[in-house]
XYZ file of C-alpha atoms in Angstrom:
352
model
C 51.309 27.409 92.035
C 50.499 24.747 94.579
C 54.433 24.964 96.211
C 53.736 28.885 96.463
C 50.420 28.364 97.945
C 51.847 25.894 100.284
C 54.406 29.060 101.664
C 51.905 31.262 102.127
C 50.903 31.756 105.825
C 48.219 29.367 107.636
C 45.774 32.531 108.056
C 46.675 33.641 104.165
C 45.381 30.160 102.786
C 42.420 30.316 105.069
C 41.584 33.754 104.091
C 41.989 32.490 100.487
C 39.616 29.208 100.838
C 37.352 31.629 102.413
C 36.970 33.534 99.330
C 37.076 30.827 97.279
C 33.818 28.941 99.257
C 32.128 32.064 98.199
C 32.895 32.606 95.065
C 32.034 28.430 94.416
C 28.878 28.931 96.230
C 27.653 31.742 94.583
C 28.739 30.253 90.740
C 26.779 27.431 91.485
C 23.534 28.855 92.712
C 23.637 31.376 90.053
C 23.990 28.548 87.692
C 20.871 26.602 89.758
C 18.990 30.003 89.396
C 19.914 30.035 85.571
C 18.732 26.499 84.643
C 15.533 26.933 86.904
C 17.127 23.960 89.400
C 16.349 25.713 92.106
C 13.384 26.145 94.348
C 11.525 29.373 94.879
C 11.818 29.206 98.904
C 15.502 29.231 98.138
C 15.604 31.877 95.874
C 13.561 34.148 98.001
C 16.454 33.332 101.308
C 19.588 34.305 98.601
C 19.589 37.905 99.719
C 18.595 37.322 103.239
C 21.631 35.064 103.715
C 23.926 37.157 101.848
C 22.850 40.385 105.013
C 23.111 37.857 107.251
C 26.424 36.498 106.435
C 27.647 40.418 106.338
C 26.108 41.062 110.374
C 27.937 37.305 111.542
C 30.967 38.592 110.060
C 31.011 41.923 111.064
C 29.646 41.448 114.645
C 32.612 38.505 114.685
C 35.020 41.641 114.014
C 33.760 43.097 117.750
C 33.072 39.628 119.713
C 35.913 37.708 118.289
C 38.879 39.849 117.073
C 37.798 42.526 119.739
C 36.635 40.379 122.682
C 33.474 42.445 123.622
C 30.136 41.324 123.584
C 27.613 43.401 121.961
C 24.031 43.271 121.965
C 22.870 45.650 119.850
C 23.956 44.927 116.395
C 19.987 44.710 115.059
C 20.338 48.404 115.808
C 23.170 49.540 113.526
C 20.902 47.049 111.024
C 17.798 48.985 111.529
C 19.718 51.950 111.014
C 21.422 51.232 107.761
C 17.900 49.648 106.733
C 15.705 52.998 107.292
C 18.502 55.586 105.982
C 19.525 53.392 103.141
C 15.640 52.971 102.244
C 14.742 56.287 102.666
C 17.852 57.513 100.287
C 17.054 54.723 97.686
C 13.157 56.149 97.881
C 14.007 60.178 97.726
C 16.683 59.238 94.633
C 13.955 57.555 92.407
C 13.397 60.271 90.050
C 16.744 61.229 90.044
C 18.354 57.741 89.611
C 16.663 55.767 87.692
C 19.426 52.805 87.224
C 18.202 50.327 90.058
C 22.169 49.202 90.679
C 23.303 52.457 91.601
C 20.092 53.413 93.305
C 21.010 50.197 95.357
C 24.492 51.034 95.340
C 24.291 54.681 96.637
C 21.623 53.398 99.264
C 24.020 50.780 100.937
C 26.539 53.737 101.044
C 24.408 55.762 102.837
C 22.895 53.117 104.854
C 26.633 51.968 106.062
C 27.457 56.283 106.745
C 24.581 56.633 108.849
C 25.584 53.045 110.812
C 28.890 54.193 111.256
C 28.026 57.496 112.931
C 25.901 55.900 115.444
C 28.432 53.461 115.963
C 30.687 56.130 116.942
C 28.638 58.514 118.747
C 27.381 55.226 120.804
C 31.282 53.896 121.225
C 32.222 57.193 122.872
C 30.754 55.960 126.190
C 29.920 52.606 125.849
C 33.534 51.052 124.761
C 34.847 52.821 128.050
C 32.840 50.064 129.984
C 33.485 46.056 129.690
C 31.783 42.494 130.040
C 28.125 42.617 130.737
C 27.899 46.461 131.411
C 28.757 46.669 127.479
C 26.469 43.939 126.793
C 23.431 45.808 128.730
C 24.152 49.169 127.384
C 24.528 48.272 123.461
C 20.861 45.990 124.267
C 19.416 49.591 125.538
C 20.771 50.954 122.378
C 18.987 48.787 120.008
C 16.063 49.240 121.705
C 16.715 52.728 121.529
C 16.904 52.692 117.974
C 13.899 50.611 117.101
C 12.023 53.060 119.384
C 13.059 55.666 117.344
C 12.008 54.264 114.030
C 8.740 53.259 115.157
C 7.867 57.083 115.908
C 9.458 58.716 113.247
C 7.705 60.049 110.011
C 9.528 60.916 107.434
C 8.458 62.081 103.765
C 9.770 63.755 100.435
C 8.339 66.006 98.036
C 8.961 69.134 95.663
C 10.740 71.220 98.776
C 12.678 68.090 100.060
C 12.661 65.608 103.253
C 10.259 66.582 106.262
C 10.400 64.675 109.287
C 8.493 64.744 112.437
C 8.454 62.730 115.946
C 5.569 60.917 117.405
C 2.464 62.544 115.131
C 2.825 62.802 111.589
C 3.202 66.563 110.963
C 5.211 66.688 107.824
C 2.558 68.674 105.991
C 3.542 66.983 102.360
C 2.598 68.830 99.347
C 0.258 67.379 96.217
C 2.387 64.465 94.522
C 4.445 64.216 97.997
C 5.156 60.477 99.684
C 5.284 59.712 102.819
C 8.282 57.586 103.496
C 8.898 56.269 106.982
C 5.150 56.073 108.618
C 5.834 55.438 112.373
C 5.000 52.016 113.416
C 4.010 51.362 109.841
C 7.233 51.016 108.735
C 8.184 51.924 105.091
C 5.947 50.224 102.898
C 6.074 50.176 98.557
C 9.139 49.438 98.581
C 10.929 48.935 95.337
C 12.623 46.038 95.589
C 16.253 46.449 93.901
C 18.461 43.799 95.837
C 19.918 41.218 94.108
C 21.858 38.026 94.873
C 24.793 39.471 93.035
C 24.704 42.597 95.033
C 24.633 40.459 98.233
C 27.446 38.505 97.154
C 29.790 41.656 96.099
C 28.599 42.961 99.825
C 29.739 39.846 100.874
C 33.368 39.852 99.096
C 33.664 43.351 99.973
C 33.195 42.599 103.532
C 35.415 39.829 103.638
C 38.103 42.160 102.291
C 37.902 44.845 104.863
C 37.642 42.381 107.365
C 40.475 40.685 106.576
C 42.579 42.977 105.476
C 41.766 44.759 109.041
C 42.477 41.692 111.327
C 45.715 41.343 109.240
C 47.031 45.213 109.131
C 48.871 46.702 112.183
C 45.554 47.891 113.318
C 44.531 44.130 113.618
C 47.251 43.439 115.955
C 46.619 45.752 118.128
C 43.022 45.240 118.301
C 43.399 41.973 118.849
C 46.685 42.693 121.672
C 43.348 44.649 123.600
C 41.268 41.869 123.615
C 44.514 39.110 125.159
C 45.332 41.655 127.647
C 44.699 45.343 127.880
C 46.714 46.318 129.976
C 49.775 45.175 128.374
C 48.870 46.859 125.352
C 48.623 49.776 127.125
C 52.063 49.511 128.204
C 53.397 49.353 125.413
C 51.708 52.293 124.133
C 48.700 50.952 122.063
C 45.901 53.831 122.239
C 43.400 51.368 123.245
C 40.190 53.870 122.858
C 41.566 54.287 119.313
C 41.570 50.213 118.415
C 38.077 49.547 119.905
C 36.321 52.469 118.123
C 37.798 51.734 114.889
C 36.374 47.930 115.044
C 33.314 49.058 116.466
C 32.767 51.773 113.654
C 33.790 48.950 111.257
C 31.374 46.776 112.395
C 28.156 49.103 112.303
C 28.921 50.595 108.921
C 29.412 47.077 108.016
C 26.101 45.936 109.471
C 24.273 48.933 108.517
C 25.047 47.767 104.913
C 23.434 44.652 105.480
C 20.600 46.039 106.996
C 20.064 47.939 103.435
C 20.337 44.921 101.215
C 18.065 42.987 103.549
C 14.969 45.676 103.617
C 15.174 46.792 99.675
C 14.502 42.791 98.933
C 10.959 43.310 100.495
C 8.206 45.623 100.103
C 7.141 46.321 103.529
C 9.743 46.763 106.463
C 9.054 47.737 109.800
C 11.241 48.693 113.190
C 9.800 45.384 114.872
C 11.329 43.149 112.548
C 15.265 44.602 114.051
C 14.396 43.530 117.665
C 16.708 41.759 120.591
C 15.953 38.329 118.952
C 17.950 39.669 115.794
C 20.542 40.707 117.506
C 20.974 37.145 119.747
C 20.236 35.261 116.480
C 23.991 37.100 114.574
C 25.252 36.452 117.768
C 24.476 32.393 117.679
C 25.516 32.822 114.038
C 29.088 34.254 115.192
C 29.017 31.567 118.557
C 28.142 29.126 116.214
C 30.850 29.812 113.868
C 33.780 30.323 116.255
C 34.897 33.365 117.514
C 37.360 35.120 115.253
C 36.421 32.374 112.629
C 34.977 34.532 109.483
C 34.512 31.319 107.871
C 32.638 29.300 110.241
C 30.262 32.554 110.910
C 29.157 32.138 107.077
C 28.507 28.479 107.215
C 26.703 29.013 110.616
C 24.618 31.567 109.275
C 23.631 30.007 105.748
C 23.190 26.773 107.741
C 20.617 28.446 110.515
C 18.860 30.392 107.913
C 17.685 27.552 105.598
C 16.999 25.057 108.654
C 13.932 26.709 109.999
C 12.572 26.767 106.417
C 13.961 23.536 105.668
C 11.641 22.127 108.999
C 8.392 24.091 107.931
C 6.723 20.627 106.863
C 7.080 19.867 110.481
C 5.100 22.934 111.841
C 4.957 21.485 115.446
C 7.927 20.818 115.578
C 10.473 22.520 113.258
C 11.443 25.209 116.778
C 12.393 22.093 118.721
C 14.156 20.472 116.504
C 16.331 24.010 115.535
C 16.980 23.919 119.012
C 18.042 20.750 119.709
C 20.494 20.882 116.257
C 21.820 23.944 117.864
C 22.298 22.216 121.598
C 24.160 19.421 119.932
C 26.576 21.698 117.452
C 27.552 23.635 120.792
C 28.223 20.845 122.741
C 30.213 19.133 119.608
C 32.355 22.374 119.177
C 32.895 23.367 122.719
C 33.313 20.131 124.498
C 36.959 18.684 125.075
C 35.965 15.517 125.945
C 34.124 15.298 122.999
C 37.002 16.837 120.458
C 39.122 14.116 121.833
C 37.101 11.276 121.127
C 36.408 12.293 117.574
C 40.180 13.036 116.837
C 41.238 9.578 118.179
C 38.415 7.995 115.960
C 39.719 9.726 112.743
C 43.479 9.256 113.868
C 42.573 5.005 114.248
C 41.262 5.273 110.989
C 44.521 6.737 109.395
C 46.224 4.441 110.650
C 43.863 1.528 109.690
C 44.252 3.237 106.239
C 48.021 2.915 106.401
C 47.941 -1.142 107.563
C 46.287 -1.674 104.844
């Protein structure tokens, strides 16, 4: 087993110790969880880390594997968050089994993601560098605009919406779902840690089986040089939307599991400083590393908790941890020194 592992490509293994870490981690926090080892701050950040491993990894499918830089990823999160919601609300008298009330809502959650991300790739994957950077910013915005005026409820004759006022008129026994500003609030919540893990496996596997398919090549043949690819006839409008599409339907997925794990969500809480914080996860990580973006973002999601004692100080010292891991992973100088100190003490190892 180990000689066959041994032949399998470097990015195979890699792919496979990636799903291994997760399957590992998740054994042995369900086991904490089971044997009451484990504290109830921790509990309450499973699910949270499970979305947010899902939007580092898929926003590492359009900044690393692509090469463009997007800004709005908290959008296709707020969308899949609302829709998915919203479905998982309308379906409680008709599903009753939480799972696949859950189920169905991350399904719709990651549809509705996926159309925006295609109706907002149409014009913004024809522009590059910081003009796709501004425009998918706007587009969040956009979106958390949207939510924050929209009023949206369910009763005998079906969903009513309505834009700025609410004007859905709801009959006796009718509940208003989406309230504007309000948010969505009552929510049932029906996510689980072992949902969030499956998202996360399932993820992984699209993901990788993406970067590693045809389509992968090419996508990533766009983002080394684009104009080679397109000489050598690589539809190149084709590559990007299918990542980006990926991406938000991945994301919107997330943003489901993430808002059915609390009982009040609002269009605030998927701002700009959601999208920058995936976007240190993925940085973090390394670009095109799937692996390092889930360390990064379990890692940066338990430190601010893990500081709370230290009130005053807990922001400065997230801050300086992160200063210090860029500088570490990004410096040459730095790389150098610490591969000569572990290659002197091989060989001090060997002497001996």
């Amino acid at each position: 087993m180990a000689k066959k592992f041994k032949k399998l490509s470097k990015t195979t293994r890699m792919n496979f110790a990636t799903y291994g870490l997760v399957i590992a981690a998740y054994l042995i926090l369900q086991t904490l969880g089971n044997a009451g080892a484990m504290s109830s701050s921790l509990k309450g950040m499973l699910i949270p880390i499970c979305a947010y491993i899902v939007m580092a990894v898929s926003l590492n499918l359009t900044v690393g594997v692509l090469g463009e830089l997007s800004l709005g990823h908290a959008g296709f999160m707020s969308m899949g968050a609302f829709t998915g919601v919203t479905a998982a609300v309308a379906l409680q008298d008709f599903i009753p089994s939480a799972p696949l009330r859950l189920a169905v809502g991350i399904l719709v959650g990651a549809v509705f993601a996926a159309m925006a991300g295609f109706l907002i790739g149409i014009p913004v994957l024809r522009l590059k560098g910081d003009y796709l950077a501004i425009v998918t910013l706007a587009f969040g915005e956009i979106i958390k605009s949207i939510f924050n005026n929209l009023y949206v409820g369910v009763d005998g004759r079906g969903l009513h919406m309505s834009f700025l006022t609410d004007k859905t008129q709801l009959q006796e026994g009718g509940k208003l779902i989406i309230a504007g500003p309000m948010g969505i609030g009552g929510i049932q919540k029906i996510s689980t840690f072992t949902a969030g893990f499956l998202l996360v496996m399932l993820t992984l596997v699209i993901v990788f089986n993406l970067v590693n398919s045809r389509a992968g090549r090419a996508i990533m043949a766009i983002r080394d040089n684009r104009i080679a690819a397109e000489s050598v006839g690589i539809n190149v409008t084709k590559y990007k939307m299918m990542a980006f599409v990926t991406s938000a339907a991945l994301a919107g997925a997330a943003g489901t599991l993430f808002a059915l794990n609390y009982s009040t969500i609002a269009a605030n809480k998927f701002d700009f400083n959601t999208s920058i914080l995936v976007l240190v996860f993925v940085v973090l990580g390394g670009l095109g590393n799937m692996l390092g973006s889930i360390v990064a973002a379990t890692a940066l999601t338990i430190l601010p908790e893990a500081l709370r004692e230290f009130a005053d100080y807990r922001m400065l010292v997230y801050a300086i941890v992160l200063i210090l891991v860029m500088l570490f992973t990004n410096n040459p100088m730095l790389k150098s020194f610490f591969s000569r100190f572990k290659f002197s003490n091989f060989r001090g190892k060997e002497a001996e």
